[in-house]
Coordinates of C-alpha atoms and ligand atoms in Angstrom, one line a residue:
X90 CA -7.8 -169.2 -75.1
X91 CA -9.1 -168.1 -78.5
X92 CA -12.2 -166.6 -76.9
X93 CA -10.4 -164.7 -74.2
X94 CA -7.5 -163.4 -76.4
X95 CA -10.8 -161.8 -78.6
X96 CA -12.3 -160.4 -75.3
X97 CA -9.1 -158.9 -73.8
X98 CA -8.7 -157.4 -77.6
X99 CA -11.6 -155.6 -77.4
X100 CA -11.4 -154.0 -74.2
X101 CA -8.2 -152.7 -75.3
X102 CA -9.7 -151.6 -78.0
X103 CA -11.9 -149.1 -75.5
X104 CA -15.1 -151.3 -76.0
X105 CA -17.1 -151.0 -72.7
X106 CA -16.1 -154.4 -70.7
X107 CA -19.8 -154.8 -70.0
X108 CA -20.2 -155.1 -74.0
X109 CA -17.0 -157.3 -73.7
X110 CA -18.4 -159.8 -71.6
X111 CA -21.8 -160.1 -73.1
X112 CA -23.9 -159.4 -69.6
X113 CA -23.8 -157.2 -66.6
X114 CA -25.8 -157.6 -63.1
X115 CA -28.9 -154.8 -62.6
X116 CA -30.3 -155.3 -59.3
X117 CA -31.2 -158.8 -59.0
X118 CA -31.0 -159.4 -62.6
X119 CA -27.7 -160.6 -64.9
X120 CA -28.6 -158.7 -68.2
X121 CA -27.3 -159.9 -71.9
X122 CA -25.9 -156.4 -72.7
X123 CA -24.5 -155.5 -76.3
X124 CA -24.2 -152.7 -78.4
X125 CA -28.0 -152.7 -79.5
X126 CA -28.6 -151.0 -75.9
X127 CA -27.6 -148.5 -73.4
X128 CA -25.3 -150.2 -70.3
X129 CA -27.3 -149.9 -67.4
X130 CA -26.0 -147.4 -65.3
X131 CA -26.2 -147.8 -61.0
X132 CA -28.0 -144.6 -61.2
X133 CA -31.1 -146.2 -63.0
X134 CA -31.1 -148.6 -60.0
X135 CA -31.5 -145.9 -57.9
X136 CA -34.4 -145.0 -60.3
X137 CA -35.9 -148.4 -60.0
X138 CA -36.0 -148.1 -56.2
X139 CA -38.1 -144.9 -56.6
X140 CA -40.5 -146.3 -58.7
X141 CA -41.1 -149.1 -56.5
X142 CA -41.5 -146.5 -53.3
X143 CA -44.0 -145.1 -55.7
X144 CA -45.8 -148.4 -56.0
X145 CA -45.7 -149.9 -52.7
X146 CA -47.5 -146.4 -51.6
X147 CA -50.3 -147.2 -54.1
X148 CA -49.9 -150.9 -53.5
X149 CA -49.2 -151.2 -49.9
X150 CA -48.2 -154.7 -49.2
X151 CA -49.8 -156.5 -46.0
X152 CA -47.9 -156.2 -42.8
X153 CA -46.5 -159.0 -41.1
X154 CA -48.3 -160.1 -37.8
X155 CA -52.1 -160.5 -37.3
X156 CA -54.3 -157.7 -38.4
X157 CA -56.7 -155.9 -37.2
X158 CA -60.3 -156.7 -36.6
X159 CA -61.4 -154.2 -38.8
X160 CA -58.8 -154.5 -41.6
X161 CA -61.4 -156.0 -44.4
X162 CA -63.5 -152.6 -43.2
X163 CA -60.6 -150.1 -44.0
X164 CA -60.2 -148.9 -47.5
X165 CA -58.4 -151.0 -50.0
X166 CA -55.8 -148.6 -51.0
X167 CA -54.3 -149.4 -46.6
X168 CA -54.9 -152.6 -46.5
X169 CA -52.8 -154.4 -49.2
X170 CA -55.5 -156.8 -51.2
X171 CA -56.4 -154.3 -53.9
X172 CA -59.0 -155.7 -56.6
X173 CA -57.3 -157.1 -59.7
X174 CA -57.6 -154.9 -62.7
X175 CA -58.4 -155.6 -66.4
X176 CA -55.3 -157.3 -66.9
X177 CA -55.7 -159.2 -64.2
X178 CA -53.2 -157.8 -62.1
X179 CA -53.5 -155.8 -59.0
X180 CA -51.3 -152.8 -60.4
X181 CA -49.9 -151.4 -63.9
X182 CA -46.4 -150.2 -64.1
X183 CA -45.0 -148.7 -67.9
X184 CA -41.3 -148.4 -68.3
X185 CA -40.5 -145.9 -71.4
X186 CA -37.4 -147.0 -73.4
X187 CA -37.0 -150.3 -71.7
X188 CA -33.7 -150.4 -73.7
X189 CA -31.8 -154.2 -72.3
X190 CA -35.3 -154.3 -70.3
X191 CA -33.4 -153.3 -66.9
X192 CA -36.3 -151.2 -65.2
X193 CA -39.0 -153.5 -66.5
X194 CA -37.6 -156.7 -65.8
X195 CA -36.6 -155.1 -62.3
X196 CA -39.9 -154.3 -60.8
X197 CA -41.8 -157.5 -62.4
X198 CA -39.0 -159.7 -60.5
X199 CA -39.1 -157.2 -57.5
X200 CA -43.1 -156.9 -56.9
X201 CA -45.4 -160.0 -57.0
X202 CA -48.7 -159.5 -59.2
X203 CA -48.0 -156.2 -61.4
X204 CA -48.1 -156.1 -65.0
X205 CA -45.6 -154.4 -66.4
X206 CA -45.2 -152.6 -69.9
X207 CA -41.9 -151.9 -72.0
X208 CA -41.8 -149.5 -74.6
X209 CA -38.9 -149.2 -77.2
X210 CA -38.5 -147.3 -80.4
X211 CA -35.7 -149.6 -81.5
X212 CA -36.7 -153.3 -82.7
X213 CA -32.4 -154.1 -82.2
X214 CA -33.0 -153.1 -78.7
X215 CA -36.5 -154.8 -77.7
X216 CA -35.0 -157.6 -79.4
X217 CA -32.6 -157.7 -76.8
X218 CA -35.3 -156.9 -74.1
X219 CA -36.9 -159.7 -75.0
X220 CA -33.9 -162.4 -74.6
X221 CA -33.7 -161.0 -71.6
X222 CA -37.4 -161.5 -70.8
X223 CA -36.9 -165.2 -71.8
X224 CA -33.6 -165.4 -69.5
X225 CA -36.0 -163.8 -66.5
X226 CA -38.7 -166.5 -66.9
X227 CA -40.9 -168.4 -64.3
X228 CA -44.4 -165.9 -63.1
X229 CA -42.4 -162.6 -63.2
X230 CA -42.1 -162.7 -66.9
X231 CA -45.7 -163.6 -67.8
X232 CA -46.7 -160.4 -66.2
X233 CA -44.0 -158.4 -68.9
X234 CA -45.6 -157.2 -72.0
X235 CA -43.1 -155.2 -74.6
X236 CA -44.2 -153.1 -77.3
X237 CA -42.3 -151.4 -80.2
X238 CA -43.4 -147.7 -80.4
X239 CA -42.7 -144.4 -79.6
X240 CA -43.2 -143.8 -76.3
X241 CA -46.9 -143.7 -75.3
X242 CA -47.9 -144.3 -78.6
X243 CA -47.0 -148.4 -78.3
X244 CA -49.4 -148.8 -75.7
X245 CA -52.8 -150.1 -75.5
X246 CA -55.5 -147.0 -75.8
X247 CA -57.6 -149.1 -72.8
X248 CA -54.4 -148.6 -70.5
X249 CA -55.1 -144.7 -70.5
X250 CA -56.0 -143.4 -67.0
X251 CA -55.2 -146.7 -65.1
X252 CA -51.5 -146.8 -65.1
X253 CA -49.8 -146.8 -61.5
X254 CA -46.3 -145.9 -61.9
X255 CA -44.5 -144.6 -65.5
X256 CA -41.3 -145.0 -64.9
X257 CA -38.2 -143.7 -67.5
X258 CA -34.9 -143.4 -68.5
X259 CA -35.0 -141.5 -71.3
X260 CA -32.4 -139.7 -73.4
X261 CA -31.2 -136.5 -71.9
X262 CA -27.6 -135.5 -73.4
X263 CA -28.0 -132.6 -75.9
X264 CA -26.7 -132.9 -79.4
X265 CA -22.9 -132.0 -79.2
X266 CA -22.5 -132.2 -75.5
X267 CA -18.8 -134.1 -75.0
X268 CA -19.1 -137.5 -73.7
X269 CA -16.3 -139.6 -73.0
X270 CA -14.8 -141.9 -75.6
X271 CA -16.0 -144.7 -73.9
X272 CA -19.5 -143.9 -74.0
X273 CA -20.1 -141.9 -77.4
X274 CA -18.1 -144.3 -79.6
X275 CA -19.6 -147.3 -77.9
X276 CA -23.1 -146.5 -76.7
X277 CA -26.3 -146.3 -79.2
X278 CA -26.2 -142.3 -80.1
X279 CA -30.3 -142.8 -79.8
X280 CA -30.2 -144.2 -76.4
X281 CA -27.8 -141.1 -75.0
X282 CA -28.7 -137.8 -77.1
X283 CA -31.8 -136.4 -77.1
X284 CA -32.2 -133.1 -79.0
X285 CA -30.3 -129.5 -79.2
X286 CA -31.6 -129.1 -75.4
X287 CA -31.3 -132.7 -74.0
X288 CA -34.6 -132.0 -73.0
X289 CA -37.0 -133.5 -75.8
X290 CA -36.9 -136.9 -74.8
X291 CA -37.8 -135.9 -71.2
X292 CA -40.5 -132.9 -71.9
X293 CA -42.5 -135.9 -74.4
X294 CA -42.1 -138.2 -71.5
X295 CA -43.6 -135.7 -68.7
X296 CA -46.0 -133.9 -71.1
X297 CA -47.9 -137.5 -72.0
X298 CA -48.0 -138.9 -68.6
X299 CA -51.6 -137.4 -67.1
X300 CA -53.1 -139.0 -69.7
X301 CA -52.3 -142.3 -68.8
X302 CA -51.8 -142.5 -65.1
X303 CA -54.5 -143.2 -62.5
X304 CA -55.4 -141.0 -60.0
X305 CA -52.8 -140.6 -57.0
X306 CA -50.5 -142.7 -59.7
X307 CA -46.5 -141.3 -60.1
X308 CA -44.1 -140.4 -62.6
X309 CA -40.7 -141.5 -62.1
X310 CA -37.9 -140.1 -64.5
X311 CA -34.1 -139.9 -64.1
X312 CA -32.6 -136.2 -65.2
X313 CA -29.6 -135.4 -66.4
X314 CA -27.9 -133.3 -62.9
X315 CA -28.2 -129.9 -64.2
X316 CA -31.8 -130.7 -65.7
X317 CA -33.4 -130.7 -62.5
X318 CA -35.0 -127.3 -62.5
X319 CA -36.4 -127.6 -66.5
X320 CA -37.4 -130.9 -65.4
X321 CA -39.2 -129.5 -62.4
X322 CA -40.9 -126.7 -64.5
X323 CA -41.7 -129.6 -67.6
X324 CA -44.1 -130.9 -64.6
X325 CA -45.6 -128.0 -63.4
X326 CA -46.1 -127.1 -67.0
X327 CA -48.0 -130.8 -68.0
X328 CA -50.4 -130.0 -64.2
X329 CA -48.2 -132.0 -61.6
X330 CA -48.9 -129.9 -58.8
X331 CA -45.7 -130.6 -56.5
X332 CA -43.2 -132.1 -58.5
X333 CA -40.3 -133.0 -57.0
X334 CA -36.4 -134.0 -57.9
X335 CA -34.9 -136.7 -55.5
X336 CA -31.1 -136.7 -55.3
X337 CA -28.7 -139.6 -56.1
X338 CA -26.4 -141.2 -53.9
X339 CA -24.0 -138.6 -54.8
X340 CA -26.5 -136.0 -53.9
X341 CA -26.9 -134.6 -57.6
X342 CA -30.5 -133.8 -58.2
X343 CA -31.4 -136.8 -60.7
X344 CA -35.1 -138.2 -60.5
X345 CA -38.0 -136.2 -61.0
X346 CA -41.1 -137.8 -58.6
X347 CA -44.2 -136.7 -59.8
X348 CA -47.9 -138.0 -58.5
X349 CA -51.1 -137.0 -59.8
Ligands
SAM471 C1 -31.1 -143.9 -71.8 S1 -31.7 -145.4 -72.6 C2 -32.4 -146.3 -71.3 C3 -32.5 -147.8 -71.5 C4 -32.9 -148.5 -70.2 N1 -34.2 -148.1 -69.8 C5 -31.9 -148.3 -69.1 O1 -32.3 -147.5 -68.2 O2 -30.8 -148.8 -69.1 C6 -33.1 -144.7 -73.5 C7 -33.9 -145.7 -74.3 O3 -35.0 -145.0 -74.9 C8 -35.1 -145.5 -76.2 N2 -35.8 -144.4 -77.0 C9 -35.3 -143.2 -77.5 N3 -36.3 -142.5 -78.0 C10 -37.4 -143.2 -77.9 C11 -38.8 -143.0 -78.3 N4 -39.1 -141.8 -78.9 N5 -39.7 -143.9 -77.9 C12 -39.4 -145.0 -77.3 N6 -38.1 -145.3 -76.9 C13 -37.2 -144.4 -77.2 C14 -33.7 -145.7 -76.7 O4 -33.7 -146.6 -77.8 C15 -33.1 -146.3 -75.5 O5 -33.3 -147.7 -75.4

């Protein structure tokens, strides 16, 4: 009775009941959430479902049914049994401010044999990420790696040019844009706000991406819904050639899709 007389105090204090309870389900995942990290929002699964598109078009898997005669003929990237990379795995995803870990635990749970990277500015936060890596165990989680870093910088310099998918949810509220009580006295200020624009965090995102992806790989970012067009222009201005912005369920213009 204790415990729940604390819990229902909180929430009526205007903590976020997903803070309150101590976990909240992301996909197929039940997260430990606190207020080291951002709540994972059902937008950002949306997000996750376009970075897998992404992959399974680099990484088709193999259809059901018998295959063709030719099949072992045809070239790698149609027929499903691409050659393992360096680490081992057949594809590279990197999610950028893996915050509770939701995106990366996500597609390492969702798609057999791809490594996944996490990268996270705050140690509070990856600290969390990593509980959660612990709670995601079995194969899936010995194919997550998490770094501390600023965005690109904590990866590995031989993962440059060989990355499949970036994926991110990255800061995009501008310094003094109102938020709602619940989220600005609640929520980590570094998770939400960005900059003056609310652009930084998603400009350092798109700019570093050609570096690191593979040819034909994609960028996957979630916008804030009146970002779309800066967004658009923030790839055309790092050499995405078509850049695109997918909308949400809602039909607000909210992930920027960009392939190399
Ligand atoms: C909007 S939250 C997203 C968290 C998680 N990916 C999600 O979708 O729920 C942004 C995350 O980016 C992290 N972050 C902010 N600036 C960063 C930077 N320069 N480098 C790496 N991570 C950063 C924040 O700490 C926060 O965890």
């Amino acid at each position: 009775m204790a415990r729940v007389d604390d819990m229902v105090a909180r929430r009526m204090a205007g903590e976020p009941l997903q803070y309150v309870l101590g976990r909240w389900g992301f996909r197929r995942l039940d997260l430990a959430l606190d207020r080291r990290v951002l709540i994972p929002r059902p937008e950002t699964e949306e997000v996750v479902d376009h970075a897998l598109a992404e992959l399974d078009r680099r990484l088709p898997r193999t259809p059901p049914g018998p295959s063709p005669s030719n099949w072992r003929d045809s070239p790698p990237e149609t027929r499903g049994d691409r050659a393992k990379n360096a680490w081992g795995s057949t594809a590279v995803v990197v999610d950028l401010g893996t915050g509770s870990g939701a995106i990366a635990l996500s597609v390492a749970a969702e798609r057999e044999g791809v490594t996944v990277w996490g990268t996270e500015r705050s140690p509070a936060a990856l600290a969390l990420a990593r509980a959660n890596l612990a709670g995601l165990g079995g194969r899936a989680a010995t194919r997550v790696r998490l770094a501390e870093g600023d965005w690109y910088d904590a990866l590995p310099a031989d993962l440059a040019g060989s990355v499949d998918v970036i994926v991110a949810n990255p800061p995009y509220v501008a310094a003094g844009e109102e938020l709602p009580p619940v989220v600005a006295d609640w929520e980590p200020p570094d998770a939400l706000v960005s900059g003056p624009t609310g652009l930084e965090a998603v400009g350092a995102v798109v700019a570093g991406a050609p570096r690191w992806l593979a040819p034909g790989g994609a960028l996957v970012v979630e916008v804030g819904a009146t970002q779309a067009t800066a967004a658009r222009a923030l790839a055309v201005a790092a050499g995405f050639a078509a850049p695109e912005v997918r909308p949400d369920l809602a039909g607000r213009p909210r992930v920027l899709v960009a392939r190399t």
